[in-house]
Amino acid sequence: MPAPSSPLPGWTSFPFSSSSTTRDVLRRGSGPGVLVMPEIPGVTPAVAAFSDRLVAEGFTVWMLVLFGDVGRPMTPGYAISTIARACVAKEFSALAARRSSPITDYLRALARALAKETGGPVGALGMCFTGNFALALMVDDAIAAPVLSQPSLPFPLGTERRRALHVSDDDLVAIKKRVAGGCSVLGLRFTCDRAVPAERFERLRAELGDGFEGIEIDSSPGNPHGIPTKAHSVLTNDLVDEAGHPTRAALDRTLAFFRERLLSA
């Protein structure tokens, strides 16, 4: 029977159901698994290009279709309309400081399915709206390599939300136990990104200690690489794929993190 088609060349698509939720998942590659949870507005060409890099590194990649149209390029209007729909969807809790979005239960089941298919623990990478989902998934042993790229939830409105992690207190206890057991966390942000305030990474360092590796890329006015102060998407839209550029270094470190945590094992 032929594999289901996908709008992306080289990728196949399948539906995954759990917790009364069904979503399409894009699949490609072989080797240890990495679950990619795209940023707003969805699986854009830039997100697909990042996932293709993971495939080339020797990973099985599952990209979840959470928002938008697969393969549609990002535009400001497209992003605004997508985030407006996401903010009112029951699956997400964009302002919740001390609990995860309801979609997290579905994501944990999806990660377990990927781990079962690939025969071992998997990586999880969230971006922007989904950034802290990778942290919430750590309560499950299926996750061995969580990456938080510009984790933007909860929206940083008020002092508490600026330092909040979008996980419950009980989940944070479980996450800290996982870190103490050797499951480290990688985080990425631009220093002037208003959606991902410095207080959030300070909180991650305070809670996780040496188990949190935070990469903060200088986007202040006059920075040596000319990175705009509005830069947000470290691995996709604001990536400058040139040797020596800090965003390329962040990409290289992300790939190395997955290799160390998954391929070595």
XYZ file of N, CA and C in Angstrom:
795
model
N 0.853 -1.195 0.000
C 0.000 0.000 0.000
C 0.882 1.236 0.000
N 0.672 2.215 -0.900
C 1.534 3.392 -0.952
C 1.401 4.245 0.302
N 2.517 4.917 0.649
C 2.495 5.786 1.825
C 1.600 6.990 1.573
N 0.924 7.507 2.607
C 0.102 8.702 2.433
C 0.954 9.859 1.920
N 0.351 10.689 1.091
C 1.098 11.802 0.512
C 1.223 12.949 1.514
N 2.128 13.885 1.196
C 2.352 15.060 2.018
C 2.646 16.232 1.093
N 2.269 17.449 1.486
C 2.602 18.616 0.674
C 4.102 18.883 0.601
N 4.903 18.250 1.456
C 6.345 18.471 1.467
C 7.049 17.317 0.763
N 7.898 17.612 -0.202
C 8.621 16.539 -0.899
C 9.450 15.701 0.074
N 9.346 14.380 -0.073
C 10.115 13.470 0.763
C 9.460 13.110 2.078
N 8.367 13.772 2.429
C 7.682 13.516 3.689
C 6.383 12.751 3.432
N 6.003 11.916 4.395
C 4.698 11.275 4.377
C 3.880 11.804 5.542
N 2.572 11.600 5.460
C 1.668 12.126 6.481
C 0.784 11.014 7.024
N 0.499 11.083 8.324
C -0.434 10.123 8.918
C -1.188 10.811 10.050
N -2.410 10.377 10.334
C -3.160 10.947 11.463
C -2.778 10.232 12.753
N -2.697 10.981 13.832
C -2.443 10.377 15.139
C -3.539 10.844 16.086
N -4.135 9.891 16.783
C -5.248 10.190 17.688
C -4.908 9.805 19.114
N -5.273 10.665 20.046
C -5.145 10.389 21.480
C -5.926 11.455 22.234
N -6.481 11.080 23.378
C -7.209 12.029 24.234
C -8.270 12.801 23.450
N -8.999 12.074 22.597
C -10.082 12.658 21.789
C -9.592 13.725 20.812
N -8.304 13.707 20.523
C -7.720 14.661 19.584
C -7.048 13.903 18.445
N -7.261 14.353 17.234
C -6.598 13.780 16.070
C -5.915 14.896 15.293
N -4.636 14.690 15.016
C -3.855 15.664 14.248
C -3.043 14.925 13.196
N -2.693 15.643 12.144
C -1.797 15.071 11.148
C -0.352 15.225 11.605
N 0.439 14.214 11.299
C 1.867 14.216 11.626
C 2.638 13.943 10.338
N 3.687 14.704 10.099
C 4.564 14.494 8.961
C 5.773 13.692 9.410
N 6.158 12.701 8.617
C 7.224 11.784 9.013
C 8.287 11.699 7.922
N 9.557 11.672 8.372
C 10.664 11.450 7.427
C 11.896 10.986 8.206
N 12.761 10.207 7.574
C 14.050 9.852 8.138
C 14.082 8.493 8.792
N 15.245 8.180 9.353
C 15.457 6.935 10.085
C 16.437 7.211 11.214
N 16.432 6.335 12.202
C 17.285 6.529 13.364
C 16.485 6.983 14.556
N 17.146 7.451 15.623
C 16.437 7.922 16.817
C 15.426 9.012 16.471
N 14.391 9.107 17.283
C 13.294 10.017 16.974
C 13.447 11.403 17.563
N 12.966 12.398 16.816
C 12.858 13.775 17.302
C 11.472 14.290 16.927
N 10.739 14.747 17.915
C 9.428 15.345 17.710
C 9.603 16.854 17.566
N 9.189 17.397 16.423
C 9.277 18.836 16.173
C 7.885 19.429 16.267
N 7.732 20.394 17.174
C 6.470 21.105 17.359
C 6.654 22.512 16.808
N 6.102 22.785 15.624
C 6.395 24.038 14.929
C 5.895 25.273 15.653
N 6.517 26.382 15.293
C 6.121 27.692 15.783
C 4.932 28.208 14.984
N 4.333 29.279 15.464
C 3.352 30.020 14.685
C 4.053 30.575 13.448
N 3.492 30.448 12.229
C 2.132 30.003 11.914
C 2.005 28.538 11.520
N 3.078 27.729 11.663
C 2.963 26.316 11.348
C 4.175 25.761 10.628
N 3.955 24.722 9.846
C 5.050 24.076 9.119
C 5.360 24.900 7.869
N 6.094 25.968 8.065
C 6.519 26.832 6.969
C 7.733 26.202 6.274
N 8.148 26.730 5.114
C 9.369 26.226 4.489
C 10.584 26.300 5.405
N 10.667 27.323 6.256
C 11.812 27.446 7.162
C 11.794 26.349 8.226
N 10.634 26.018 8.757
C 10.519 24.939 9.737
C 10.839 23.600 9.072
N 10.342 23.405 7.859
C 10.633 22.171 7.130
C 12.120 22.036 6.843
N 12.786 23.156 6.509
C 14.223 23.113 6.239
C 14.997 22.704 7.481
N 14.594 23.211 8.649
C 15.245 22.794 9.889
C 15.056 21.298 10.119
N 13.836 20.809 9.918
C 13.570 19.390 10.122
C 14.336 18.532 9.131
N 14.506 19.024 7.911
C 15.314 18.292 6.930
C 16.761 18.158 7.401
N 17.270 19.151 8.099
C 18.621 19.055 8.669
C 18.686 17.923 9.693
N 17.652 17.807 10.507
C 17.620 16.724 11.485
C 17.616 15.368 10.791
N 16.856 15.248 9.722
C 16.831 14.006 8.958
C 18.222 13.691 8.421
N 18.896 14.714 7.883
C 20.235 14.518 7.335
C 21.239 14.123 8.411
N 20.952 14.477 9.664
C 21.828 14.113 10.780
C 21.621 12.671 11.239
N 20.604 12.012 10.712
C 20.385 10.612 11.066
C 19.237 10.375 12.032
N 18.220 11.263 12.010
C 17.095 11.124 12.920
C 15.803 10.830 12.166
N 14.911 10.129 12.847
C 13.521 10.030 12.404
C 12.789 11.242 12.957
N 12.209 12.034 12.094
C 11.549 13.267 12.524
C 10.049 13.162 12.308
N 9.308 13.470 13.355
C 7.870 13.641 13.262
C 7.569 15.113 13.502
N 6.951 15.753 12.523
C 6.505 17.143 12.658
C 4.996 17.153 12.838
N 4.553 17.715 13.926
C 3.122 17.783 14.201
C 2.513 19.009 13.517
N 1.382 18.802 12.868
C 0.665 19.919 12.237
C -0.305 20.482 13.270
N 0.121 21.544 13.934
C -0.696 22.191 14.970
C -1.421 23.426 14.453
N -0.795 24.122 13.523
C -1.355 25.378 13.037
C -1.220 25.448 11.513
N -2.034 26.267 10.906
C -1.835 26.704 9.546
C -1.838 25.632 8.475
N -1.310 26.021 7.314
C -1.263 25.164 6.132
C 0.169 24.704 5.895
N 0.351 23.406 5.730
C 1.692 22.843 5.536
C 2.330 23.422 4.267
N 3.551 23.942 4.441
C 4.310 24.462 3.314
C 4.034 25.908 2.965
N 3.094 26.539 3.621
C 2.772 27.939 3.319
C 3.815 28.859 3.944
N 4.396 29.774 3.182
C 5.414 30.671 3.726
C 4.844 31.592 4.803
N 5.707 32.006 5.713
C 5.306 32.910 6.786
C 5.195 34.338 6.267
N 4.117 34.997 6.595
C 3.940 36.430 6.372
C 3.374 37.021 7.661
N 3.555 38.319 7.903
C 3.004 38.905 9.133
C 1.502 38.673 9.285
N 0.741 38.850 8.206
C -0.698 38.663 8.294
C -1.078 37.235 8.610
N -0.382 36.290 7.985
C -0.616 34.866 8.233
C -0.318 34.528 9.692
N 0.789 35.055 10.208
C 1.163 34.783 11.601
C 0.145 35.363 12.573
N -0.297 36.582 12.319
C -1.248 37.240 13.226
C -2.574 36.489 13.262
N -3.070 36.101 12.082
C -4.352 35.390 12.056
C -4.244 34.019 12.713
N -3.094 33.372 12.553
C -2.911 32.043 13.156
C -2.830 32.137 14.671
N -2.084 33.109 15.177
C -1.956 33.218 16.630
C -3.282 33.635 17.262
N -4.081 34.415 16.536
C -5.392 34.796 17.062
C -6.273 33.568 17.241
N -6.227 32.648 16.267
C -7.022 31.421 16.387
C -6.478 30.522 17.488
N -5.163 30.454 17.613
C -4.572 29.597 18.636
C -4.920 30.079 20.043
N -4.973 31.381 20.214
C -5.216 31.932 21.552
C -6.617 31.629 22.073
N -7.559 31.380 21.179
C -8.919 31.082 21.637
C -9.235 29.588 21.565
N -8.289 28.797 21.056
C -8.507 27.355 20.967
C -8.426 26.720 22.354
N -9.283 25.732 22.602
C -9.321 25.078 23.903
C -8.061 24.266 24.182
N -7.308 23.926 23.131
C -6.102 23.112 23.303
C -4.962 23.880 23.954
N -5.054 25.213 23.927
C -3.945 26.026 24.409
C -4.400 26.950 25.532
N -3.436 27.258 26.420
C -3.697 28.193 27.524
C -2.563 29.216 27.531
N -2.668 30.190 26.647
C -1.550 31.092 26.382
C -1.133 31.933 27.577
N -2.019 32.110 28.552
C -1.700 32.953 29.706
C -1.453 32.161 30.981
N -1.508 30.850 30.906
C -1.350 30.028 32.109
C 0.099 30.019 32.570
N 0.335 30.480 33.779
C 1.696 30.553 34.308
C 2.124 29.251 34.975
N 1.178 28.584 35.655
C 1.544 27.424 36.478
C 0.785 26.165 36.077
N 0.489 26.036 34.820
C -0.052 24.796 34.266
C 0.227 24.771 32.773
N 0.246 23.573 32.212
C 0.527 23.405 30.794
C -0.761 23.530 29.982
N -0.621 23.748 28.691
C -1.772 23.735 27.799
C -2.363 22.335 27.743
N -3.689 22.211 27.547
C -4.320 20.886 27.477
C -3.738 19.975 26.394
N -3.194 20.547 25.330
C -2.625 19.747 24.245
C -1.449 18.888 24.721
N -0.907 19.203 25.897
C 0.278 18.493 26.395
C 0.028 16.993 26.541
N -1.146 16.599 26.988
C -1.438 15.168 27.144
C -1.341 14.459 25.797
N -1.867 15.093 24.771
C -1.779 14.523 23.418
C -0.319 14.424 22.980
N 0.463 15.465 23.249
C 1.863 15.485 22.839
C 2.661 14.393 23.540
N 2.354 14.120 24.789
C 3.047 13.047 25.506
C 2.742 11.694 24.867
N 1.506 11.481 24.483
C 1.154 10.228 23.810
C 1.868 10.123 22.468
N 1.969 11.230 21.758
C 2.657 11.236 20.471
C 4.138 10.925 20.651
N 4.758 11.499 21.663
C 6.177 11.227 21.933
C 6.393 9.762 22.288
N 5.485 9.188 23.056
C 5.610 7.770 23.403
C 5.484 6.894 22.159
N 4.589 7.265 21.255
C 4.431 6.506 20.012
C 5.692 6.581 19.163
N 6.313 7.752 19.107
C 7.563 7.902 18.360
C 8.666 7.067 19.004
N 8.732 7.077 20.322
C 9.742 6.277 21.028
C 9.536 4.789 20.762
N 8.280 4.355 20.731
C 7.994 2.947 20.454
C 8.420 2.576 19.039
N 8.150 3.459 18.089
C 8.505 3.165 16.692
C 10.013 3.115 16.489
N 10.745 4.008 17.167
C 12.186 4.106 16.934
C 12.998 3.291 17.923
N 12.358 2.733 18.936
C 13.046 1.812 19.835
C 13.882 2.451 20.910
N 13.572 3.663 21.292
C 14.343 4.299 22.357
C 13.798 5.670 22.680
N 14.346 6.337 23.694
C 13.894 7.685 24.034
C 14.124 8.649 22.875
N 13.376 9.733 22.891
C 13.384 10.655 21.757
C 13.687 12.076 22.205
N 13.947 12.928 21.234
C 14.104 14.351 21.478
C 12.796 15.071 21.201
N 12.659 16.260 21.775
C 11.478 17.084 21.525
C 11.926 18.529 21.396
N 11.483 19.187 20.344
C 11.835 20.584 20.134
C 10.580 21.403 19.900
N 10.402 22.406 20.763
C 9.303 23.344 20.594
C 9.840 24.706 20.240
N 9.042 25.458 19.489
C 9.449 26.783 19.026
C 8.345 27.786 19.340
N 8.711 28.908 19.925
C 7.772 30.004 20.123
C 6.563 29.516 20.940
N 5.379 29.508 20.352
C 4.149 29.128 21.032
C 4.246 27.730 21.634
N 5.039 26.849 21.008
C 5.183 25.472 21.492
C 6.478 25.264 22.283
N 7.259 26.329 22.480
C 8.588 26.172 23.077
C 8.606 25.465 24.411
N 7.744 25.892 25.321
C 7.734 25.278 26.652
C 7.025 23.937 26.682
N 6.392 23.536 25.578
C 5.804 22.200 25.543
C 6.896 21.140 25.687
N 8.074 21.427 25.130
C 9.175 20.462 25.248
C 9.562 20.254 26.706
N 9.447 21.303 27.522
C 9.724 21.175 28.950
C 8.649 20.335 29.628
N 7.397 20.603 29.307
C 6.289 19.861 29.923
C 6.350 18.378 29.587
N 6.853 18.025 28.415
C 6.934 16.623 28.011
C 7.963 15.846 28.820
N 8.857 16.551 29.520
C 9.913 15.872 30.275
C 9.418 15.018 31.421
N 8.178 15.177 31.817
C 7.669 14.333 32.904
C 7.584 12.882 32.461
N 7.647 12.657 31.157
C 7.585 11.319 30.595
C 8.995 10.852 30.245
N 9.335 9.623 30.632
C 10.672 9.090 30.360
C 10.966 8.927 28.872
N 9.953 9.035 28.028
C 10.180 8.912 26.586
C 11.053 10.042 26.058
N 11.097 11.169 26.768
C 11.857 12.334 26.311
C 13.232 12.338 26.955
N 14.270 12.361 26.106
C 15.649 12.378 26.612
C 16.417 13.617 26.177
N 15.854 14.414 25.260
C 16.580 15.581 24.748
C 15.593 16.696 24.438
N 15.196 17.484 25.458
C 14.251 18.578 25.238
C 14.955 19.885 24.850
N 14.442 20.534 23.805
C 14.983 21.814 23.352
C 13.860 22.846 23.323
N 14.102 23.978 23.985
C 13.134 25.063 24.056
C 13.677 26.222 23.221
N 13.166 26.382 22.008
C 13.604 27.481 21.154
C 12.608 28.626 21.265
N 13.091 29.762 21.713
C 12.285 30.958 21.996
C 10.941 30.632 22.637
N 10.954 29.986 23.848
C 9.703 29.572 24.498
C 8.879 30.774 24.955
N 7.729 30.971 24.335
C 6.980 32.223 24.501
C 5.760 32.135 25.403
N 5.400 30.931 25.856
C 4.263 30.811 26.756
C 4.722 30.612 28.189
N 3.983 31.214 29.124
C 2.837 32.085 28.887
C 3.271 33.435 28.331
N 2.356 34.116 27.647
C 2.684 35.448 27.175
C 3.136 36.286 28.378
N 4.239 37.005 28.256
C 4.850 37.657 29.421
C 4.145 38.936 29.862
N 2.898 38.786 30.289
C 2.124 39.928 30.756
C 2.139 39.930 32.281
N 2.884 40.857 32.869
C 3.007 40.900 34.317
C 4.239 40.174 34.807
N 4.643 40.492 36.020
C 5.885 39.972 36.590
C 5.884 38.453 36.694
N 4.778 37.872 37.160
C 4.741 36.416 37.340
C 4.908 35.695 36.015
N 4.221 36.155 34.978
C 4.282 35.461 33.697
C 5.628 35.641 33.003
N 6.346 36.710 33.292
C 7.655 36.907 32.667
C 8.641 35.819 33.073
N 8.474 35.289 34.262
C 9.384 34.247 34.737
C 8.721 32.867 34.789
N 7.510 32.773 34.296
C 6.774 31.513 34.371
C 7.236 30.530 33.305
N 7.003 29.236 33.561
C 7.501 28.166 32.692
C 6.385 27.370 32.013
N 5.131 27.727 32.256
C 3.991 27.072 31.608
C 3.935 25.590 31.963
N 4.275 25.258 33.205
C 4.124 23.901 33.728
C 3.564 24.009 35.148
N 2.902 22.972 35.590
C 2.359 22.963 36.948
C 3.479 22.758 37.958
N 3.176 23.052 39.216
C 4.164 22.855 40.277
C 4.562 21.381 40.378
N 3.585 20.484 40.267
C 3.896 19.049 40.336
C 4.762 18.612 39.160
N 4.454 19.126 37.983
C 5.263 18.777 36.817
C 6.678 19.313 36.954
N 6.816 20.490 37.542
C 8.152 21.056 37.724
C 8.980 20.180 38.664
N 8.366 19.637 39.689
C 9.069 18.708 40.587
C 9.554 17.495 39.801
N 8.685 16.947 38.951
C 9.063 15.782 38.142
C 10.163 16.136 37.149
N 10.088 17.321 36.571
C 11.109 17.767 35.619
C 12.460 17.897 36.313
N 12.473 18.454 37.507
C 13.727 18.617 38.250
C 14.332 17.259 38.610
N 13.494 16.283 38.880
C 14.003 14.928 39.140
C 14.628 14.339 37.886
N 13.999 14.573 36.737
C 14.570 14.089 35.477
C 15.929 14.731 35.215
N 16.016 16.029 35.472
C 17.290 16.738 35.274
C 18.347 16.199 36.224
N 17.960 15.977 37.472
C 18.910 15.423 38.448
C 19.387 14.037 38.019
N 18.548 13.337 37.260
C 18.917 12.017 36.777
C 19.715 12.033 35.485
N 20.001 13.234 34.968
C 20.868 13.339 33.792
C 20.217 13.825 32.521
N 18.934 14.164 32.551
C 18.258 14.666 31.354
C 18.364 16.187 31.312
N 19.330 16.701 30.574
C 19.546 18.136 30.514
C 18.607 18.802 29.514
N 18.511 20.122 29.595
C 17.593 20.920 28.789
C 18.384 21.999 28.062
N 18.072 22.206 26.791
C 18.699 23.265 26.002
C 17.662 24.333 25.690
N 18.040 25.601 25.887
C 17.139 26.708 25.575
C 17.826 27.739 24.708
N 17.058 28.371 23.803
C 17.586 29.363 22.872
C 16.703 30.603 22.872
N 17.321 31.788 22.857
C 16.555 33.032 22.744
C 17.459 34.158 22.269
N 16.843 35.210 21.732
C 17.535 36.464 21.452
C 17.361 37.378 22.661
N 18.397 38.138 22.973
C 18.382 38.909 24.218
C 17.312 40.002 24.257
N 16.912 40.538 23.108
C 15.912 41.607 23.094
C 14.528 41.121 22.686
N 14.324 39.829 22.695
C 13.032 39.258 22.315
C 12.019 39.506 23.428
N 11.063 40.370 23.165
C 10.071 40.702 24.185
C 9.148 39.528 24.514
N 9.034 38.599 23.594
C 8.167 37.442 23.829
C 8.803 36.426 24.767
N 10.135 36.492 24.895
C 10.869 35.534 25.738
C 11.790 36.336 26.655
N 11.266 36.873 27.739
C 12.062 37.750 28.599
C 13.205 37.022 29.299
N 14.217 37.786 29.661
C 15.387 37.220 30.331
C 15.005 36.512 31.621
N 13.955 36.995 32.290
C 13.533 36.387 33.554
C 13.163 34.908 33.383
N 12.689 34.546 32.203
C 12.297 33.143 31.988
C 13.512 32.228 31.995
N 14.586 32.662 31.338
C 15.799 31.855 31.352
C 16.474 31.892 32.719
N 16.364 33.013 33.423
C 16.891 33.084 34.787
C 16.160 32.086 35.675
N 14.867 31.952 35.494
C 14.085 30.990 36.276
C 14.503 29.561 35.941
N 14.713 29.287 34.657
C 15.153 27.949 34.264
C 16.498 27.603 34.894
N 17.396 28.568 34.930
C 18.701 28.328 35.560
C 18.541 28.113 37.065
N 17.671 28.887 37.675
C 17.463 28.759 39.115
C 16.855 27.404 39.472
N 15.921 26.926 38.658
C 15.233 25.666 38.957
C 16.052 24.439 38.558
N 16.756 24.528 37.422
C 17.418 23.353 36.860
C 18.925 23.346 37.036
N 19.498 24.464 37.482
C 20.933 24.516 37.727
C 21.744 24.203 36.483
N 22.785 23.389 36.657
C 23.654 23.031 35.537
C 22.949 22.166 34.502
N 21.755 21.690 34.826
C 21.000 20.894 33.875
C 20.347 21.717 32.786
N 20.424 23.043 32.903
C 19.888 23.911 31.858
C 21.025 24.610 31.141
N 21.078 24.436 29.834
C 22.053 25.120 28.987
C 21.309 26.183 28.185
N 21.516 27.439 28.534
C 20.824 28.524 27.863
C 21.732 29.261 26.895
N 21.307 29.365 25.660
C 22.033 30.126 24.637
C 21.244 31.404 24.377
N 21.839 32.544 24.711
C 21.187 33.838 24.546
C 22.005 34.668 23.557
N 21.408 34.956 22.416
C 22.085 35.610 21.306
C 21.865 37.111 21.362
N 22.951 37.864 21.344
C 22.894 39.310 21.460
C 22.131 39.930 20.289
N 20.996 40.552 20.591
C 20.238 41.279 19.573
C 20.042 42.737 19.978
N 20.912 43.210 20.862
C 20.825 44.592 21.319
C 21.221 45.551 20.197
N 20.793 46.811 20.277
C 21.162 47.774 19.240
C 22.678 47.862 19.083
N 23.149 47.825 17.844
C 24.577 47.932 17.577
C 25.361 46.659 17.800
N 24.681 45.501 17.954
C 25.409 44.253 18.174
C 26.294 43.943 16.969
N 27.408 43.255 17.183
C 28.410 43.084 16.134
C 27.934 42.345 14.893
N 26.852 41.585 14.987
C 26.385 40.824 13.827
C 25.180 41.467 13.142
N 24.787 42.630 13.614
C 23.676 43.316 12.981
C 22.339 42.615 13.115
N 22.174 41.823 14.167
C 20.905 41.126 14.399
C 19.860 42.142 14.860
N 18.700 42.179 14.225
C 17.691 43.165 14.617
C 17.133 42.909 16.008
N 16.734 43.969 16.677
C 16.186 43.832 18.029
C 14.889 43.031 18.037
N 14.198 42.970 16.913
C 12.930 42.227 16.838
C 13.141 40.744 16.509
N 14.384 40.292 16.381
C 14.655 38.891 16.039
C 13.995 37.964 17.062
N 13.443 36.861 16.570
C 12.686 35.955 17.449
C 12.977 34.481 17.168
N 12.912 34.062 15.912
C 12.996 32.646 15.563
C 14.439 32.228 15.312
N 15.053 31.638 16.334
C 16.493 31.353 16.303
C 16.864 30.376 15.190
N 16.088 29.311 15.025
C 16.461 28.213 14.127
C 15.804 28.298 12.757
N 14.945 29.300 12.548
C 14.197 29.346 11.290
C 14.286 30.726 10.635
N 13.307 31.571 10.877
C 13.207 32.828 10.135
C 14.366 33.783 10.363
N 14.981 33.759 11.534
C 16.088 34.675 11.831
C 17.440 33.983 11.809
N 17.472 32.764 11.305
C 18.738 32.050 11.150
C 19.551 32.648 10.011
N 20.811 32.952 10.280
C 21.766 33.346 9.243
C 22.730 32.181 9.096
N 22.555 31.433 8.045
C 23.269 30.162 7.889
C 24.671 30.396 7.328
N 25.492 31.059 8.135
C 26.874 31.353 7.758
C 27.789 31.017 8.919
N 28.913 30.379 8.605
C 29.885 30.038 9.646
C 30.288 31.288 10.414
N 30.329 31.172 11.733
C 30.719 32.291 12.579
C 29.567 33.135 13.063
N 28.388 32.974 12.474
C 27.234 33.742 12.941
C 26.640 33.049 14.172
N 26.219 33.813 15.178
C 25.730 33.176 16.416
C 24.478 32.327 16.224
N 23.627 32.661 15.253
C 22.464 31.807 15.031
C 22.882 30.468 14.424
N 23.897 30.487 13.562
C 24.412 29.229 13.021
C 25.046 28.411 14.142
N 25.740 29.086 15.077
C 26.317 28.383 16.218
C 25.220 27.753 17.078
N 24.094 28.459 17.231
C 22.970 27.910 17.996
C 22.379 26.696 17.293
N 22.271 26.762 15.970
C 21.795 25.605 15.206
C 22.748 24.432 15.367
N 24.043 24.688 15.225
C 25.025 23.619 15.357
C 24.966 22.986 16.742
N 24.779 23.811 17.765
C 24.705 23.275 19.124
C 23.440 22.438 19.313
N 22.343 22.862 18.702
C 21.107 22.090 18.791
C 21.281 20.712 18.166
N 21.888 20.673 16.991
C 22.123 19.390 16.326
C 23.063 18.523 17.160
N 24.099 19.143 17.727
C 25.046 18.395 18.563
C 24.361 17.863 19.823
N 23.455 18.649 20.391
C 22.718 18.236 21.588
C 21.918 16.964 21.302
N 21.236 16.936 20.174
C 20.483 15.737 19.812
C 21.418 14.563 19.548
N 22.543 14.803 18.892
C 23.490 13.707 18.657
C 24.000 13.132 19.970
N 24.375 14.025 20.897
C 24.921 13.576 22.178
C 23.890 12.795 22.990
N 22.654 13.273 22.983
C 21.629 12.682 23.840
C 20.976 11.452 23.228
N 20.957 11.375 21.879
C 20.204 10.318 21.219
C 21.067 9.353 20.419
N 21.928 9.877 19.560
C 22.762 8.993 18.746
C 23.804 8.267 19.578
N 24.368 8.951 20.573
C 25.376 8.312 21.430
C 24.755 7.160 22.208
N 23.534 7.398 22.697
C 22.856 6.345 23.462
C 22.526 5.153 22.587
